[in-house]
Coordinates of N, CA, C and O in Angstrom, one line a residue:
M1 N -3.1 -6.6 10.9 CA -2.9 -7.8 10.1 C -2.0 -7.5 8.9 O -1.1 -8.3 8.6
K2 N -2.2 -6.4 8.2 CA -1.4 -6.1 7.0 C 0.1 -6.0 7.4 O 1.0 -6.5 6.7
T3 N 0.4 -5.3 8.5 CA 1.8 -5.0 8.9 C 2.4 -6.4 9.3 O 3.6 -6.6 8.9
R4 N 1.7 -7.2 10.0 CA 2.2 -8.5 10.4 C 2.6 -9.3 9.2 O 3.6 -10.0 9.1
L5 N 1.6 -9.4 8.2 CA 1.8 -10.2 7.0 C 3.0 -9.6 6.2 O 3.8 -10.4 5.8
M6 N 3.1 -8.3 6.1 CA 4.3 -7.7 5.4 C 5.6 -8.1 6.1 O 6.5 -8.5 5.4
V7 N 5.7 -7.9 7.4 CA 6.9 -8.1 8.1 C 7.3 -9.6 8.0 O 8.5 -9.9 7.7
L8 N 6.4 -10.5 8.2 CA 6.7 -11.9 8.1 C 7.1 -12.3 6.7 O 8.0 -13.1 6.5
G9 N 6.4 -11.7 5.7 CA 6.7 -12.0 4.3 C 8.1 -11.5 4.0 O 8.9 -12.2 3.3
F10 N 8.5 -10.3 4.5 CA 9.9 -9.9 4.3 C 10.9 -10.9 4.8 O 11.9 -11.2 4.2
L11 N 10.6 -11.3 6.0 CA 11.5 -12.2 6.7 C 11.5 -13.6 6.1 O 12.5 -14.3 6.3
L12 N 10.5 -14.0 5.4 CA 10.6 -15.3 4.7 C 11.5 -15.1 3.5 O 12.2 -16.1 3.2
Y13 N 11.6 -14.0 2.9 CA 12.5 -13.7 1.8 C 13.9 -13.7 2.3 O 14.8 -14.4 1.7
K14 N 14.2 -13.0 3.4 CA 15.5 -13.0 4.0 C 15.5 -12.3 5.4 O 14.6 -11.5 5.6
S15 N 16.5 -12.6 6.2 CA 16.6 -11.9 7.5 C 17.0 -10.5 7.2 O 17.8 -10.2 6.3
M16 N 16.4 -9.6 8.0 CA 16.7 -8.1 7.8 C 16.3 -7.3 9.0 O 15.6 -7.8 9.9
S17 N 16.7 -6.1 9.0 CA 16.4 -5.2 10.1 C 15.1 -4.4 9.8 O 14.6 -4.4 8.6
G18 N 14.5 -3.8 10.8 CA 13.4 -3.0 10.6 C 13.6 -1.9 9.7 O 12.8 -1.5 8.9
Y19 N 14.8 -1.3 9.8 CA 15.2 -0.2 8.9 C 15.2 -0.6 7.4 O 14.7 0.1 6.5
E20 N 15.7 -1.8 7.1 CA 15.7 -2.4 5.8 C 14.3 -2.5 5.2 O 14.0 -2.2 4.1
M21 N 13.4 -3.0 6.1 CA 12.0 -3.2 5.7 C 11.4 -1.8 5.4 O 10.7 -1.7 4.4
Q22 N 11.6 -0.8 6.2 CA 11.1 0.5 6.0 C 11.6 1.0 4.7 O 10.8 1.6 3.9
Q23 N 12.9 0.9 4.4 CA 13.4 1.4 3.2 C 12.8 0.7 2.0 O 12.5 1.3 1.0
H24 N 12.6 -0.6 2.0 CA 12.0 -1.3 0.9 C 10.6 -0.9 0.7 O 10.2 -0.7 -0.5
L25 N 9.8 -0.7 1.8 CA 8.5 -0.2 1.6 C 8.4 1.2 0.9 O 7.6 1.4 0.0
Q26 N 9.3 2.1 1.4 CA 9.2 3.4 0.8 C 9.8 3.5 -0.6 O 9.2 4.2 -1.4
Q27 N 10.9 2.9 -0.8 CA 11.5 2.9 -2.2 C 10.7 2.3 -3.2 O 10.6 2.8 -4.4
S28 N 10.0 1.3 -2.9 CA 9.1 0.6 -3.9 C 7.7 1.1 -3.9 O 6.9 0.6 -4.7
Q29 N 7.4 2.1 -3.1 CA 6.1 2.7 -2.9 C 5.1 1.7 -2.4 O 3.9 1.9 -2.5
T30 N 5.5 0.6 -1.8 CA 4.7 -0.5 -1.3 C 3.8 0.1 -0.2 O 2.7 -0.3 0.0
D31 N 4.4 1.0 0.6 CA 3.6 1.5 1.7 C 2.3 2.2 1.2 O 1.3 2.2 1.9
T32 N 2.3 2.7 0.0 CA 1.2 3.4 -0.5 C 0.0 2.5 -0.7 O -1.1 2.7 -0.3
W33 N 0.2 1.4 -1.4 CA -0.9 0.5 -1.7 C -1.2 -0.5 -0.7 O -2.3 -1.0 -0.6
A34 N -0.2 -0.9 0.1 CA -0.4 -1.9 1.1 C -1.0 -1.4 2.4 O -1.5 -2.2 3.2
G35 N -1.0 -0.1 2.6 CA -1.6 0.5 3.8 C -0.7 0.1 5.0 O -1.3 0.1 6.1
V36 N 0.5 -0.1 4.8 CA 1.5 -0.3 5.9 C 2.3 0.9 6.1 O 3.1 1.2 5.2
L37 N 2.2 1.5 7.3 CA 3.0 2.7 7.6 C 4.4 2.2 7.9 O 4.6 1.3 8.8
P38 N 5.4 2.8 7.3 CA 6.8 2.4 7.6 C 7.1 2.5 9.1 O 7.8 1.6 9.6
G39 N 6.6 3.4 9.8 CA 6.8 3.6 11.3 C 6.2 2.4 12.1 O 6.6 2.2 13.2
S40 N 5.3 1.7 11.5 CA 4.7 0.6 12.3 C 5.5 -0.7 12.3 O 5.2 -1.6 13.1
I41 N 6.5 -0.7 11.5 CA 7.4 -1.9 11.4 C 8.1 -2.2 12.7 O 8.0 -3.4 13.2
Y42 N 8.7 -1.2 13.4 CA 9.4 -1.5 14.6 C 8.4 -2.0 15.7 O 8.8 -2.9 16.4
H43 N 7.3 -1.4 15.8 CA 6.3 -1.8 16.8 C 5.9 -3.3 16.6 O 5.8 -4.1 17.5
A44 N 5.6 -3.6 15.3 CA 5.2 -4.9 14.9 C 6.4 -5.9 15.3 O 6.1 -7.0 15.8
L45 N 7.6 -5.6 14.9 CA 8.7 -6.5 15.2 C 8.8 -6.8 16.7 O 9.0 -7.9 17.1
K46 N 8.7 -5.7 17.5 CA 8.8 -5.9 19.0 C 7.7 -6.8 19.5 O 7.9 -7.7 20.3
K47 N 6.5 -6.6 19.0 CA 5.4 -7.4 19.5 C 5.5 -8.8 19.0 O 5.3 -9.7 19.8
M48 N 5.9 -9.0 17.8 CA 6.1 -10.4 17.2 C 7.2 -11.1 17.9 O 7.2 -12.3 18.0
E49 N 8.2 -10.3 18.3 CA 9.3 -11.0 19.0 C 8.8 -11.5 20.4 O 9.2 -12.7 20.7
K50 N 8.0 -10.8 21.1 CA 7.4 -11.2 22.3 C 6.5 -12.5 22.1 O 6.4 -13.3 22.9
E51 N 5.9 -12.5 20.9 CA 5.0 -13.6 20.6 C 5.8 -14.8 20.0 O 5.2 -15.8 19.6
Q52 N 7.1 -14.7 19.9 CA 8.0 -15.7 19.3 C 7.7 -16.0 17.9 O 7.9 -17.1 17.4
L53 N 7.2 -15.0 17.1 CA 7.0 -15.2 15.7 C 8.3 -14.8 14.9 O 8.5 -15.3 13.8
V54 N 9.1 -13.9 15.5 CA 10.4 -13.5 15.0 C 11.4 -13.6 16.1 O 11.0 -13.5 17.3
A55 N 12.7 -13.7 15.7 CA 13.8 -13.7 16.7 C 14.9 -12.9 16.2 O 15.1 -12.7 14.9
I56 N 15.7 -12.3 17.1 CA 16.9 -11.6 16.6 C 17.9 -12.6 16.2 O 18.3 -13.5 17.0
E57 N 18.4 -12.5 15.0 CA 19.4 -13.4 14.5 C 20.8 -12.8 14.8 O 21.7 -13.6 15.2
S58 N 21.0 -11.5 14.7 CA 22.3 -10.9 15.1 C 22.1 -9.4 15.3 O 21.0 -8.9 15.0
I59 N 23.1 -8.8 15.9 CA 23.1 -7.4 16.2 C 24.3 -6.8 15.4 O 25.4 -7.3 15.6
E60 N 24.0 -5.9 14.5 CA 25.1 -5.3 13.7 C 25.4 -3.9 14.2 O 24.5 -3.1 14.5
Q61 N 26.7 -3.6 14.4 CA 27.2 -2.3 14.8 C 27.5 -1.4 13.6 O 28.2 -1.8 12.7
T62 N 26.9 -0.2 13.6 CA 27.2 0.8 12.6 C 27.6 2.1 13.3 O 26.7 2.8 13.7
G63 N 28.8 2.3 13.5 CA 29.3 3.5 14.2 C 28.8 3.3 15.7 O 29.1 2.3 16.3
N64 N 28.1 4.3 16.1 CA 27.5 4.3 17.5 C 26.2 3.6 17.6 O 25.6 3.5 18.7
R65 N 25.7 3.2 16.5 CA 24.4 2.6 16.5 C 24.4 1.1 16.2 O 25.4 0.6 15.6
S66 N 23.5 0.4 16.8 CA 23.4 -1.0 16.5 C 22.0 -1.3 16.0 O 21.0 -0.6 16.3
K67 N 21.9 -2.3 15.1 CA 20.6 -2.7 14.5 C 20.4 -4.2 14.6 O 21.4 -4.9 14.4
A68 N 19.2 -4.5 15.0 CA 18.9 -5.9 15.1 C 18.5 -6.5 13.8 O 17.7 -5.9 13.1
I69 N 19.0 -7.6 13.4 CA 18.6 -8.3 12.2 C 17.7 -9.5 12.7 O 18.1 -10.3 13.5
Y70 N 16.5 -9.4 12.2 CA 15.4 -10.4 12.6 C 15.3 -11.5 11.6 O 15.6 -11.4 10.4
Q71 N 14.9 -12.7 12.1 CA 14.6 -13.8 11.3 C 13.2 -14.4 11.7 O 12.8 -14.1 12.9
I72 N 12.6 -15.0 10.8 CA 11.2 -15.6 11.1 C 11.4 -16.9 11.8 O 12.4 -17.7 11.5
T73 N 10.6 -17.3 12.8 CA 10.6 -18.5 13.5 C 9.7 -19.5 12.9 O 8.9 -19.1 12.0
E74 N 9.7 -20.8 13.3 CA 8.7 -21.7 12.8 C 7.3 -21.3 13.1 O 6.4 -21.4 12.3
K75 N 7.1 -20.8 14.4 CA 5.8 -20.3 14.8 C 5.4 -19.1 13.9 O 4.2 -19.0 13.5
G76 N 6.4 -18.3 13.5 CA 6.1 -17.1 12.6 C 5.7 -17.6 11.2 O 4.9 -17.0 10.6
K77 N 6.3 -18.7 10.7 CA 6.0 -19.3 9.4 C 4.5 -19.7 9.4 O 3.8 -19.6 8.5
Q78 N 4.1 -20.4 10.5 CA 2.7 -20.8 10.7 C 1.7 -19.6 10.7 O 0.7 -19.6 10.0
E79 N 2.1 -18.6 11.4 CA 1.3 -17.3 11.5 C 1.2 -16.7 10.1 O 0.2 -16.2 9.7
F80 N 2.3 -16.7 9.4 CA 2.4 -16.1 8.0 C 1.4 -16.9 7.1 O 0.6 -16.2 6.4
Q81 N 1.4 -18.2 7.2 CA 0.4 -19.0 6.4 C -1.0 -18.6 6.7 O -1.8 -18.5 5.8
Q82 N -1.3 -18.5 8.0 CA -2.7 -18.1 8.4 C -3.1 -16.7 7.9 O -4.2 -16.5 7.3
L83 N -2.2 -15.8 8.0 CA -2.4 -14.4 7.6 C -2.5 -14.4 6.0 O -3.4 -13.6 5.5
L84 N -1.7 -15.1 5.4 CA -1.8 -15.2 3.9 C -3.1 -15.7 3.4 O -3.8 -15.1 2.6
I85 N -3.6 -16.8 4.0 CA -4.9 -17.4 3.6 C -6.0 -16.4 3.9 O -6.9 -16.1 3.1
S86 N -5.9 -15.8 5.1 CA -6.9 -14.8 5.5 C -6.9 -13.6 4.5 O -8.0 -13.2 4.1
G87 N -5.8 -13.1 4.2 CA -5.7 -12.0 3.3 C -6.2 -12.3 1.9 O -6.8 -11.5 1.2
L88 N -6.0 -13.5 1.4 CA -6.4 -13.9 0.1 C -7.9 -14.2 0.0 O -8.5 -14.3 -1.1
T89 N -8.5 -14.5 1.2 CA -10.0 -14.8 1.2 C -10.8 -13.6 1.5 O -12.1 -13.7 1.4
E90 N -10.2 -12.5 2.0 CA -11.0 -11.3 2.2 C -11.5 -10.7 0.9 O -10.8 -10.9 -0.1
S91 N -12.6 -9.9 0.9 CA -13.0 -9.3 -0.3 C -11.9 -8.3 -0.8 O -11.4 -7.5 0.0
S92 N -11.6 -8.4 -2.1 CA -10.6 -7.5 -2.6 C -11.2 -6.2 -3.2 O -10.4 -5.4 -3.7
A93 N -12.5 -6.1 -3.2 CA -13.1 -4.8 -3.7 C -13.3 -3.9 -2.5 O -14.0 -4.1 -1.6
S94 N -12.6 -2.8 -2.6 CA -12.6 -1.8 -1.5 C -13.2 -0.5 -2.1 O -12.6 0.1 -2.9
L95 N -14.4 -0.2 -1.7 CA -15.1 1.0 -2.3 C -14.8 2.2 -1.5 O -14.7 2.1 -0.2
P96 N -14.6 3.3 -2.1 CA -14.3 4.6 -1.4 C -15.5 5.1 -0.8 O -16.2 6.0 -1.3
T97 N -15.9 4.6 0.4 CA -17.2 4.9 1.0 C -17.4 6.3 1.4 O -18.5 6.8 1.2
T98 N -16.4 7.0 1.9 CA -16.6 8.4 2.2 C -16.9 9.2 1.0 O -17.8 10.1 0.9
F99 N -16.1 8.9 -0.1 CA -16.3 9.6 -1.3 C -17.7 9.4 -1.9 O -18.4 10.3 -2.3
Y100 N -18.1 8.1 -1.9 CA -19.5 7.8 -2.4 C -20.6 8.4 -1.6 O -21.6 8.8 -2.1
T101 N -20.4 8.4 -0.2 CA -21.4 9.0 0.6 C -21.5 10.5 0.3 O -22.6 11.0 0.2
A102 N -20.4 11.2 0.1 CA -20.4 12.6 -0.2 C -21.1 12.8 -1.5 O -21.9 13.8 -1.7
L103 N -20.9 11.9 -2.5 CA -21.5 12.1 -3.8 C -23.0 12.0 -3.7 O -23.7 12.6 -4.5
S104 N -23.5 11.3 -2.7 CA -25.0 11.1 -2.5 C -25.6 12.5 -2.2 O -26.8 12.7 -2.5
F105 N -24.8 13.4 -1.7 CA -25.4 14.7 -1.3 C -25.0 15.9 -2.1 O -25.2 17.0 -1.7
I106 N -24.4 15.7 -3.3 CA -24.0 16.8 -4.1 C -25.1 17.8 -4.5 O -24.8 18.9 -4.7
P107 N -26.3 17.3 -4.6 CA -27.4 18.3 -5.0 C -27.6 19.4 -3.9 O -28.2 20.4 -4.2
Y108 N -27.0 19.2 -2.7 CA -27.2 20.1 -1.6 C -26.1 21.1 -1.4 O -26.0 21.8 -0.4
A109 N -25.2 21.1 -2.4 CA -24.0 22.1 -2.3 C -23.9 22.8 -3.6 O -24.3 22.3 -4.7
P110 N -23.4 24.0 -3.6 CA -23.2 24.7 -4.9 C -22.2 24.0 -5.8 O -21.3 23.4 -5.4
N111 N -22.6 24.0 -7.1 CA -21.9 23.3 -8.1 C -20.4 23.7 -8.2 O -19.5 22.8 -8.4
D112 N -20.1 25.0 -8.0 CA -18.7 25.4 -8.1 C -17.8 24.8 -7.0 O -16.7 24.4 -7.2
I113 N -18.4 24.6 -5.8 CA -17.7 23.9 -4.7 C -17.5 22.5 -5.0 O -16.4 21.9 -4.8
I114 N -18.5 21.8 -5.5 CA -18.4 20.4 -5.9 C -17.3 20.2 -7.0 O -16.5 19.3 -6.9
L115 N -17.4 21.1 -8.0 CA -16.4 20.9 -9.1 C -15.0 21.2 -8.6 O -14.0 20.5 -9.0
E116 N -14.8 22.1 -7.7 CA -13.5 22.3 -7.1 C -13.0 21.1 -6.3 O -11.8 20.7 -6.4
A117 N -13.9 20.5 -5.5 CA -13.5 19.3 -4.8 C -13.2 18.2 -5.7 O -12.2 17.4 -5.5
L118 N -14.0 18.0 -6.8 CA -13.7 16.9 -7.8 C -12.4 17.2 -8.5 O -11.7 16.2 -8.8
N119 N -12.0 18.4 -8.8 CA -10.7 18.7 -9.4 C -9.6 18.3 -8.4 O -8.6 17.7 -8.9
K120 N -9.8 18.5 -7.1 CA -8.8 18.1 -6.2 C -8.7 16.6 -6.1 O -7.6 16.0 -6.0
Q121 N -9.9 15.9 -6.2 CA -9.9 14.5 -6.2 C -9.2 13.9 -7.4 O -8.4 13.0 -7.3
E122 N -9.4 14.5 -8.5 CA -8.8 14.1 -9.8 C -7.2 14.3 -9.7 O -6.5 13.4 -10.1
T123 N -6.8 15.4 -9.2 CA -5.4 15.7 -9.0 C -4.7 14.6 -8.0 O -3.7 14.1 -8.3
L124 N -5.4 14.4 -6.9 CA -4.9 13.4 -6.0 C -4.8 12.0 -6.6 O -3.8 11.3 -6.5
L125 N -5.8 11.6 -7.3 CA -5.8 10.3 -8.0 C -4.7 10.2 -9.0 O -3.9 9.2 -9.1
Q126 N -4.5 11.3 -9.8 CA -3.4 11.3 -10.8 C -2.0 11.2 -10.1 O -1.2 10.5 -10.6
Q127 N -1.9 11.9 -9.0 CA -0.6 11.9 -8.3 C -0.3 10.5 -7.7 O 0.8 10.0 -7.9
E128 N -1.3 9.9 -7.1 CA -1.1 8.5 -6.6 C -0.8 7.5 -7.7 O 0.0 6.6 -7.6
Y129 N -1.5 7.7 -8.8 CA -1.3 6.8 -10.0 C 0.1 6.9 -10.5 O 0.8 5.9 -10.7
E130 N 0.6 8.2 -10.6 CA 2.0 8.4 -11.0 C 3.0 7.8 -10.0 O 4.0 7.2 -10.4
Q131 N 2.7 7.9 -8.7 CA 3.6 7.3 -7.7 C 3.6 5.8 -7.9 O 4.7 5.2 -7.7
M132 N 2.5 5.2 -8.2 CA 2.4 3.7 -8.4 C 3.3 3.3 -9.6 O 4.0 2.3 -9.5
K133 N 3.2 4.1 -10.6 CA 4.1 3.8 -11.8 C 5.6 3.9 -11.5 O 6.4 3.1 -11.9
I134 N 5.9 5.0 -10.7 CA 7.3 5.1 -10.2 C 7.7 3.9 -9.4 O 8.8 3.4 -9.5
G135 N 6.8 3.5 -8.5 CA 7.1 2.3 -7.6 C 7.4 1.1 -8.4 O 8.3 0.3 -8.1
K136 N 6.6 0.9 -9.5 CA 6.8 -0.3 -10.3 C 8.1 -0.2 -11.0 O 8.9 -1.2 -11.1
K137 N 8.5 1.0 -11.5 CA 9.7 1.2 -12.2 C 10.9 0.9 -11.3 O 11.9 0.2 -11.7
I138 N 10.8 1.4 -10.1 CA 11.9 1.2 -9.1 C 12.1 -0.3 -8.8 O 13.2 -0.8 -8.8
K139 N 10.9 -0.9 -8.6 CA 11.0 -2.4 -8.4 C 11.6 -3.1 -9.5 O 12.4 -4.0 -9.3
E140 N 11.2 -2.8 -10.8 CA 11.7 -3.4 -12.0 C 13.2 -3.2 -12.1 O 14.0 -4.1 -12.6
E141 N 13.7 -2.0 -11.7 CA 15.2 -1.8 -11.8 C 15.9 -2.5 -10.7 O 17.1 -2.8 -10.9
A142 N 15.3 -2.8 -9.6 CA 16.0 -3.5 -8.4 C 16.0 -5.0 -8.6 O 17.0 -5.6 -8.2
I143 N 14.9 -5.6 -9.0 CA 14.8 -7.0 -9.1 C 14.0 -7.5 -10.3 O 13.4 -6.6 -11.0
E144 N 14.1 -8.7 -10.6 CA 13.3 -9.3 -11.6 C 11.9 -9.5 -11.0 O 11.7 -10.3 -10.1
V145 N 10.9 -8.8 -11.5 CA 9.6 -8.7 -10.8 C 8.8 -10.0 -11.2 O 8.6 -10.2 -12.4
P146 N 8.3 -10.7 -10.3 CA 7.5 -11.9 -10.6 C 6.2 -11.6 -11.3 O 5.7 -10.5 -11.2
E147 N 5.7 -12.5 -12.1 CA 4.5 -12.2 -12.9 C 3.3 -11.8 -12.0 O 2.6 -10.9 -12.4
H148 N 3.2 -12.5 -10.9 CA 2.0 -12.1 -10.0 C 2.1 -10.7 -9.5 O 1.1 -10.0 -9.4
T149 N 3.3 -10.2 -9.4 CA 3.5 -8.8 -8.9 C 3.2 -7.8 -10.1 O 2.6 -6.8 -9.9
L150 N 3.6 -8.2 -11.3 CA 3.2 -7.4 -12.5 C 1.7 -7.3 -12.7 O 1.1 -6.3 -13.0
L151 N 1.0 -8.4 -12.4 CA -0.4 -8.5 -12.5 C -1.0 -7.6 -11.4 O -2.1 -6.9 -11.7
L152 N -0.4 -7.6 -10.2 CA -0.9 -6.7 -9.2 C -0.8 -5.3 -9.6 O -1.8 -4.5 -9.4
F153 N 0.3 -4.9 -10.1 CA 0.4 -3.5 -10.6 C -0.6 -3.2 -11.7 O -1.2 -2.1 -11.7
E154 N -0.8 -4.1 -12.6 CA -1.7 -3.9 -13.7 C -3.1 -3.7 -13.1 O -3.9 -2.8 -13.5
N155 N -3.5 -4.5 -12.1 CA -4.8 -4.3 -11.5 C -5.0 -3.0 -10.8 O -6.0 -2.3 -10.9
M156 N -3.9 -2.6 -10.1 CA -4.0 -1.3 -9.4 C -4.1 -0.1 -10.4 O -4.8 0.8 -10.2
F157 N -3.3 -0.2 -11.5 CA -3.4 0.8 -12.5 C -4.8 0.9 -13.0 O -5.3 2.0 -13.3
L158 N -5.4 -0.2 -13.3 CA -6.8 -0.2 -13.8 C -7.8 0.4 -12.8 O -8.7 1.2 -13.2
H159 N -7.6 0.2 -11.5 CA -8.4 0.8 -10.5 C -8.3 2.3 -10.6 O -9.3 3.0 -10.5
Y160 N -7.1 2.8 -10.7 CA -6.9 4.3 -10.8 C -7.5 4.8 -12.1 O -8.2 5.9 -12.0
E161 N -7.3 4.1 -13.2 CA -7.9 4.6 -14.4 C -9.4 4.6 -14.4 O -10.0 5.6 -14.8
I162 N -10.0 3.6 -13.7 CA -11.5 3.6 -13.6 C -12.0 4.8 -12.7 O -12.9 5.5 -13.0
Q163 N -11.3 5.0 -11.6 CA -11.7 6.2 -10.7 C -11.5 7.5 -11.4 O -12.3 8.4 -11.3
L164 N -10.4 7.6 -12.1 CA -10.1 8.9 -12.9 C -11.2 9.1 -13.9 O -11.7 10.2 -14.1
S165 N -11.6 8.1 -14.6 CA -12.6 8.2 -15.6 C -14.0 8.6 -15.0 O -14.7 9.4 -15.5
F166 N -14.3 8.0 -13.8 CA -15.5 8.3 -13.1 C -15.6 9.7 -12.7 O -16.6 10.4 -12.9
V167 N -14.5 10.2 -12.1 CA -14.4 11.6 -11.7 C -14.6 12.6 -12.9 O -15.3 13.6 -12.8
K168 N -13.9 12.2 -14.0 CA -14.0 13.1 -15.2 C -15.5 13.1 -15.7 O -16.0 14.2 -16.0
K169 N -16.2 12.0 -15.7 CA -17.6 11.9 -16.1 C -18.5 12.7 -15.1 O -19.4 13.4 -15.6
L170 N -18.2 12.6 -13.9 CA -18.9 13.4 -12.9 C -18.8 14.9 -13.1 O -19.8 15.6 -13.2
K171 N -17.6 15.3 -13.4 CA -17.3 16.7 -13.6 C -18.0 17.2 -14.9 O -18.6 18.2 -14.9
E172 N -18.0 16.3 -16.0 CA -18.6 16.7 -17.2 C -20.1 16.8 -17.0 O -20.8 17.7 -17.5
S173 N -20.7 15.8 -16.2 CA -22.1 15.8 -15.9 C -22.5 17.1 -15.2 O -23.6 17.7 -15.5
L174 N -21.8 17.5 -14.2 CA -22.1 18.7 -13.5 C -21.9 20.0 -14.3 O -22.7 20.9 -14.2
T175 N -20.9 20.0 -15.2 CA -20.7 21.1 -16.1 C -21.8 21.2 -17.1 O -22.3 22.3 -17.3
T176 N -22.2 20.1 -17.7 CA -23.3 20.1 -18.7 C -24.6 20.5 -18.0 O -25.4 21.2 -18.6
K177 N -24.8 20.1 -16.8 CA -26.0 20.4 -16.1 C -26.2 21.9 -15.9 O -27.3 22.4 -15.9
N178 N -25.1 22.6 -15.7 CA -25.2 24.1 -15.5 C -25.3 24.9 -16.8 O -25.5 26.1 -16.7
K179 N -25.2 24.3 -17.9 CA -25.4 25.0 -19.2 C -26.8 25.1 -19.6 O -27.7 24.5 -19.3

């Protein structure tokens, strides 16, 4: 559903190739938070073309290669509306269930192993957080970012800050417990 929504949304903005969509996802770091793998774009386009949600507008030649430029169809616009409403009504709270499940059992593992894992978790969260900041900056340099998108970034940043704070408190708790 996410990939379909993303592809149709891109095509509402303007006609483009699968490659352009991939580049946009990667350059703006959208693939990170949206959960849309850039490689899934071509598969989705082919499938949606068969379903008549998108159509090839033109074929561009670049040297020995050709690329299809896709456009959204009326049927695709209807599908987009349905996916949009569905996406907006799903729960937006996504809990890291594997992480929380593992935390339930930390008394059964040596503290040094737990602290090492939490250090890795903290590093991973910090790296992802920094990548989100870079994605925002890239987006701001490329276009005038709409207010709702800035709010989206602010919300994602808060999520990272909360998780980082939680992991730090866990580490402090485990460290204090050993003293």
